[in-house]
XYZ file of C-alpha atoms in Angstrom:
445
model
C 164.485 114.709 148.001
C 165.505 111.171 148.834
C 162.077 109.752 147.960
C 161.629 111.418 144.571
C 163.890 109.078 142.567
C 162.251 105.996 144.061
C 158.705 107.021 143.161
C 158.992 106.189 139.433
C 160.586 102.845 140.321
C 157.769 102.037 142.726
C 155.253 102.977 140.037
C 156.972 100.765 137.465
C 157.007 97.871 139.913
C 153.299 98.325 140.534
C 152.584 98.306 136.797
C 154.848 95.280 136.367
C 152.976 93.347 139.057
C 149.645 94.160 137.428
C 150.859 93.198 133.963
C 152.335 89.900 135.145
C 149.283 89.043 137.274
C 146.995 89.469 134.264
C 149.242 88.447 131.368
C 150.631 85.132 132.656
C 147.232 83.437 133.238
C 145.959 84.981 129.983
C 148.885 83.405 128.121
C 148.038 79.997 129.585
C 144.400 80.323 128.508
C 145.406 81.434 125.005
C 147.743 78.461 124.569
C 145.016 76.061 125.748
C 142.657 77.126 122.924
C 144.567 75.644 119.937
C 145.178 72.475 121.949
C 141.511 71.582 121.400
C 142.097 71.169 117.670
C 145.440 69.429 118.257
C 143.797 66.796 120.487
C 140.997 66.267 117.974
C 143.570 65.877 115.198
C 145.668 63.398 117.176
C 142.664 61.207 118.001
C 140.915 61.418 114.628
C 144.215 60.932 112.790
C 144.245 57.292 113.910
C 140.888 56.705 112.216
C 142.365 57.330 108.784
C 143.657 59.943 106.366
C 140.235 60.797 104.932
C 138.795 61.404 108.398
C 141.748 63.618 109.325
C 141.405 65.583 106.093
C 137.706 66.062 106.803
C 138.483 67.270 110.308
C 141.035 69.732 108.914
C 138.472 71.336 106.613
C 135.678 71.409 109.202
C 137.920 72.733 111.982
C 139.196 75.537 109.734
C 135.631 76.571 108.902
C 134.588 76.357 112.549
C 137.533 78.379 113.843
C 137.019 81.015 111.147
C 133.361 81.385 112.133
C 134.234 81.745 115.806
C 137.278 84.008 115.357
C 135.163 86.541 113.462
C 133.282 87.150 116.705
C 136.338 87.638 118.904
C 135.110 91.209 119.380
C 132.707 89.729 121.942
C 135.700 89.327 124.251
C 137.524 92.536 123.318
C 134.590 94.967 123.445
C 133.226 93.409 126.647
C 136.602 93.618 128.383
C 136.904 97.350 127.687
C 133.332 98.194 128.667
C 133.394 96.164 131.884
C 136.835 97.466 132.918
C 135.615 101.059 132.605
C 132.715 100.343 134.932
C 135.093 98.656 137.375
C 137.349 101.714 137.330
C 134.321 103.908 138.015
C 133.543 101.763 141.061
C 130.173 100.542 139.724
C 130.494 96.756 139.856
C 126.763 96.186 139.375
C 126.848 98.112 136.084
C 130.052 96.269 135.111
C 128.397 92.868 135.477
C 125.236 94.179 133.789
C 127.392 95.302 130.856
C 128.917 91.845 130.727
C 125.492 90.181 130.672
C 124.555 92.270 127.638
C 127.614 90.875 125.856
C 126.681 87.317 126.834
C 123.121 87.723 125.540
C 124.521 89.113 122.282
C 126.821 86.072 122.031
C 123.865 83.714 122.489
C 121.892 85.500 119.774
C 124.778 85.532 117.283
C 125.623 81.901 118.028
C 122.048 80.830 117.353
C 122.082 82.643 114.013
C 125.364 81.011 112.996
C 124.013 77.539 113.836
C 120.847 78.209 111.822
C 122.992 79.158 108.814
C 125.634 76.440 109.185
C 123.421 73.354 109.554
C 121.743 73.526 106.128
C 124.769 74.930 104.286
C 127.432 72.599 105.727
C 127.833 70.453 102.557
C 128.182 73.563 100.392
C 130.675 75.185 102.774
C 132.803 72.033 102.822
C 132.769 71.825 99.026
C 133.574 75.531 98.668
C 136.558 75.059 100.965
C 137.968 72.483 98.557
C 137.417 69.208 100.451
C 137.990 66.096 98.370
C 135.125 63.699 97.592
C 136.491 61.202 100.128
C 136.985 63.780 102.899
C 133.788 65.804 102.332
C 131.357 63.416 104.118
C 133.523 63.390 107.238
C 133.939 67.168 107.116
C 130.189 67.679 106.767
C 129.447 65.347 109.694
C 131.986 67.059 111.959
C 130.909 70.575 110.947
C 127.194 69.960 111.476
C 127.631 68.416 114.905
C 130.327 70.784 116.155
C 128.370 73.843 114.979
C 125.856 73.045 117.729
C 128.565 74.172 120.151
C 129.043 77.580 118.521
C 126.630 79.402 120.887
C 128.621 77.986 123.809
C 131.901 79.025 122.163
C 130.657 82.595 121.724
C 129.344 82.695 125.284
C 132.833 81.629 126.400
C 134.307 84.558 124.433
C 131.920 87.093 125.967
C 132.214 85.694 129.487
C 136.003 85.684 129.180
C 135.739 89.381 128.350
C 133.599 89.946 131.447
C 136.159 88.350 133.744
C 139.091 90.097 132.088
C 137.278 93.385 132.577
C 136.850 92.461 136.229
C 140.672 92.052 136.314
C 140.378 88.258 136.586
C 142.415 86.196 134.094
C 142.926 83.234 136.432
C 139.381 81.894 136.145
C 139.575 81.774 132.302
C 142.827 79.824 132.672
C 141.225 77.289 135.020
C 138.201 76.914 132.750
C 140.410 76.524 129.654
C 142.520 73.819 131.309
C 139.401 72.034 132.529
C 137.818 72.265 129.093
C 140.936 70.932 127.397
C 141.098 67.965 129.796
C 137.399 67.182 129.351
C 137.694 67.486 125.575
C 140.581 65.009 125.456
C 138.784 62.463 127.655
C 135.458 62.810 125.840
C 137.066 62.527 122.407
C 138.954 59.376 123.321
C 135.892 57.815 124.942
C 133.392 58.673 122.229
C 135.631 58.036 119.218
C 137.058 54.705 120.328
C 135.132 53.611 123.427
C 131.681 54.287 121.950
C 132.834 53.656 118.376
C 131.304 56.892 117.039
C 134.285 57.788 114.863
C 134.623 61.410 113.755
C 131.099 62.138 115.018
C 132.306 61.198 118.497
C 135.097 63.752 118.237
C 132.601 66.446 117.280
C 130.229 65.549 120.125
C 133.131 65.519 122.577
C 134.065 69.059 121.552
C 130.457 70.254 121.803
C 130.030 68.801 125.301
C 133.347 70.307 126.470
C 132.400 73.753 125.107
C 128.949 73.616 126.725
C 130.557 72.700 130.060
C 132.990 75.615 129.732
C 130.125 78.014 128.977
C 128.199 76.657 131.966
C 131.204 77.175 134.253
C 131.551 80.773 133.084
C 127.837 81.447 133.488
C 127.907 80.143 137.060
C 130.713 82.586 137.906
C 129.042 85.546 136.173
C 125.586 84.811 137.601
C 127.025 84.599 141.110
C 128.694 87.969 140.545
C 125.442 89.441 139.264
C 123.533 88.274 142.310
C 126.261 89.468 144.654
C 126.175 92.974 143.188
C 122.448 93.141 142.510
C 122.751 93.213 138.703
C 119.849 92.085 136.530
C 120.249 88.913 134.460
C 117.453 89.700 132.011
C 118.273 90.647 128.421
C 118.232 94.390 127.857
C 117.627 95.410 124.243
C 119.353 98.778 124.640
C 122.433 97.240 126.265
C 122.635 94.412 123.724
C 122.387 96.910 120.870
C 125.132 99.021 122.456
C 127.361 95.941 122.745
C 126.758 95.147 119.080
C 127.538 98.722 118.011
C 130.785 98.687 119.994
C 131.709 95.399 118.339
C 131.177 96.451 114.715
C 134.460 98.402 114.350
C 136.371 95.533 115.979
C 134.669 93.137 113.562
C 135.959 95.264 110.670
C 139.430 95.187 112.205
C 139.330 91.410 112.618
C 138.078 90.794 109.077
C 140.811 93.066 107.685
C 143.455 91.154 109.616
C 142.031 87.837 108.402
C 142.190 89.201 104.862
C 145.895 89.961 105.330
C 146.594 86.393 106.436
C 144.506 84.897 103.612
C 146.291 87.031 101.009
C 149.672 85.973 102.393
C 148.695 82.288 102.221
C 147.297 82.685 98.694
C 150.515 84.352 97.524
C 152.631 81.646 99.148
C 150.551 79.006 97.353
C 151.251 80.708 94.014
C 154.961 80.566 94.732
C 154.931 76.746 94.761
C 154.470 73.686 96.978
C 157.803 74.132 98.748
C 157.043 77.764 99.500
C 153.537 77.125 100.824
C 154.822 74.293 103.022
C 157.528 76.563 104.438
C 155.028 79.413 104.804
C 152.699 77.290 106.907
C 155.562 76.488 109.282
C 156.602 80.129 109.583
C 152.990 81.201 110.077
C 152.503 78.588 112.809
C 155.576 79.860 114.696
C 154.534 83.480 114.134
C 151.106 82.678 115.575
C 152.643 80.890 118.558
C 154.773 83.930 119.417
C 151.688 86.083 119.002
C 150.146 84.324 122.017
C 152.868 85.705 124.291
C 152.417 89.220 122.922
C 148.635 88.967 122.954
C 148.744 88.110 126.652
C 150.289 91.522 127.329
C 147.654 93.095 125.083
C 144.911 91.446 127.133
C 146.442 92.891 130.291
C 146.466 96.246 128.504
C 142.750 96.034 127.700
C 141.848 95.396 131.328
C 144.270 97.867 132.931
C 143.692 100.782 130.556
C 139.915 100.406 130.717
C 140.052 100.477 134.508
C 142.256 103.598 134.644
C 140.059 105.490 132.179
C 136.908 104.459 134.051
C 138.486 105.855 137.212
C 139.140 109.204 135.446
C 142.894 108.628 135.808
C 144.244 109.789 132.453
C 147.831 110.070 133.704
C 147.700 106.567 135.139
C 146.525 105.293 131.747
C 149.426 107.042 129.993
C 152.004 105.652 132.415
C 150.566 102.135 132.170
C 150.623 102.417 128.381
C 154.287 103.445 128.345
C 155.247 100.588 130.638
C 153.352 98.025 128.573
C 155.045 99.245 125.385
C 158.380 98.637 127.107
C 157.171 95.151 127.991
C 156.107 94.558 124.400
C 159.476 95.604 122.975
C 161.422 93.548 125.525
C 159.257 90.473 124.945
C 159.642 90.885 121.186
C 163.434 91.047 121.495
C 163.479 87.895 123.647
C 161.202 86.022 121.218
C 163.331 87.086 118.245
C 166.500 85.844 119.928
C 164.801 82.547 120.856
C 163.773 81.979 117.242
C 167.355 82.445 116.036
C 169.002 80.430 118.805
C 166.500 77.559 118.889
C 165.958 77.150 115.140
C 168.192 74.031 114.885
C 165.982 72.394 117.515
C 162.480 73.105 116.263
C 162.847 73.200 112.452
C 163.483 69.410 112.230
C 160.223 68.893 114.151
C 158.308 70.407 111.240
C 160.147 69.127 108.178
C 162.950 66.866 107.009
C 162.777 68.183 103.444
C 166.000 70.071 102.735
C 164.324 72.259 100.111
C 161.638 73.363 102.573
C 164.328 73.891 105.205
C 166.388 76.130 102.912
C 163.313 78.170 101.956
C 162.115 78.399 105.537
C 165.279 79.611 107.212
C 165.688 83.132 105.722
C 161.950 83.838 106.127
C 162.197 82.769 109.749
C 165.051 85.214 110.320
C 162.850 88.007 108.953
C 160.188 87.035 111.492
C 162.774 87.103 114.279
C 163.905 90.609 113.328
C 160.313 91.862 113.250
C 159.291 90.617 116.709
C 160.057 93.894 118.566
C 157.774 95.635 116.041
C 155.112 93.007 116.701
C 155.525 93.618 120.433
C 154.645 97.305 120.036
C 151.734 96.490 117.711
C 150.098 93.959 120.012
C 150.452 96.153 123.085
C 149.100 99.316 121.458
C 146.289 97.290 119.907
C 145.343 96.161 123.412
C 145.678 99.661 124.849
C 143.349 101.171 122.244
C 140.876 98.314 122.654
C 140.892 98.933 126.379
C 140.178 102.585 125.651
C 137.235 101.601 123.452
C 138.893 103.217 120.428
C 137.455 100.665 118.007
C 136.716 103.064 115.154
C 140.328 104.118 114.904
C 141.494 100.499 115.050
C 139.144 99.598 112.203
C 140.343 102.502 110.059
C 144.007 101.814 110.805
C 143.631 98.142 109.851
C 141.887 99.040 106.592
C 144.790 101.368 105.749
C 147.230 98.582 106.578
C 145.348 96.153 104.327
C 145.364 98.703 101.502
C 149.162 99.035 101.789
C 149.890 95.334 102.230
C 147.673 93.810 99.539
C 149.344 95.326 96.426
C 152.848 94.789 97.828
C 152.135 91.135 98.631
C 150.497 90.485 95.275
C 153.555 91.925 93.516
C 155.873 89.357 95.162
C 155.302 86.529 92.627
C 155.102 89.012 89.728
C 158.589 90.357 90.382
C 160.042 86.913 91.043
C 160.253 87.304 94.822
C 160.185 84.247 97.056
C 158.911 83.442 100.501
C 161.444 85.742 102.160
C 160.117 88.652 100.111
C 156.582 87.755 101.179
C 157.585 87.868 104.844
C 159.278 91.211 104.307
C 155.860 92.319 103.031
C 154.364 90.941 106.255
C 156.951 92.959 108.193
C 155.888 96.035 106.214
C 152.309 95.289 107.241
C 153.307 95.161 110.910
C 155.361 98.353 110.530
C 152.383 100.220 109.060
C 150.235 98.959 111.922
C 152.865 100.119 114.421
C 153.047 103.598 112.892
C 149.278 104.096 112.799
C 148.887 102.888 116.380
C 151.889 104.876 117.617
C 150.539 108.084 116.088
C 147.221 107.519 117.832
C 148.932 106.819 121.133
C 151.071 109.976 120.870
C 148.065 112.126 119.974
C 146.316 111.317 123.249
C 142.924 111.284 121.501
C 142.300 107.752 122.735
C 142.180 109.017 126.315
C 138.471 109.460 127.040
C 137.746 109.069 130.742
C 134.525 108.046 132.447
C 132.390 104.969 133.002
C 131.439 104.961 129.319
C 133.252 106.234 126.239
């Protein structure tokens, strides 16, 4: 009788330790990623305005191309974690190698498409005549690093599935440091200008991919897993990634629609929107770190045929998501006098920004639930449902957002529409979680 009340507490503490052990390093790695572009911008910015504008266009195109394939990390994490839970580490690493081979294939295709079409892509993105040559140069050179970038995504998924988020953190920090040193040396020391920045990024990404491959290959040899490409496994990895690709494209469409609507509202509104979106994205890193922990933990429990363990871990992570969202919302409100002046000194932008920012603060607990359940269902390999739920969300959000300028709504109204989008996502994910249909145990789904 005396031990019964302590059992749930002990279980919660165990879940908490697992979540923290995986989420904290994952957060560090996530934050390191956008620092690549920030370093490039800081170094290239001193070359001139036209060079910086060219970098902005090329970097946006590059990041869009890479982010579309983020399913390489998500799908690989879930598949590998299941094998780990089933106790078959050789099959887990073999599954990861299939994802890495798929990344290499997709990266090669993207390079083959990007190199000849770079001038057209830059023009289509709206680069000015003075910025376009710099954008084309940066895009062509940096695209050579896309295979390495996609390998990094897939290999990150392998290690997350193996319950290791520390190695990705170390590699990300090392890559960031190398990128900064190479950019400074090649841009100014070697006098290569914006081309030097692009080459620095390519070299840093190739080194990161090499570091990951060394770790994965060592694991494969240790567990006796084959390193050769397997057509059946690669095809299975691609099929698992298709629904997550649909989900990602739908989410990108939401963000593009929101930006397009903000642009129609006026220059002040789009300027304020970009600031709000940047802060919203920054807070998403903290929530996404918990989601990454969810992918790894849930996949492992389901692979071990522990359905009840998966349910309990899910409940605890939802509590973490809500609590983190509340803390982030409070921080936004309390710290707004400190960070808003860092972004703008324009009083009109400030006045437009503030109420929209308060809407974002209020919605953070909702975002916490969304990110966590998204991670849980990814870890369960429930990609088809995630794709369908995101398409439903897009169908609800698009007409509401497009009505904002028609009815005379401002930026605050647009961010209420974004909150509606997150609420719809929360409801669809919550219904799936409550149904229990995502719980499919075994080494494979």
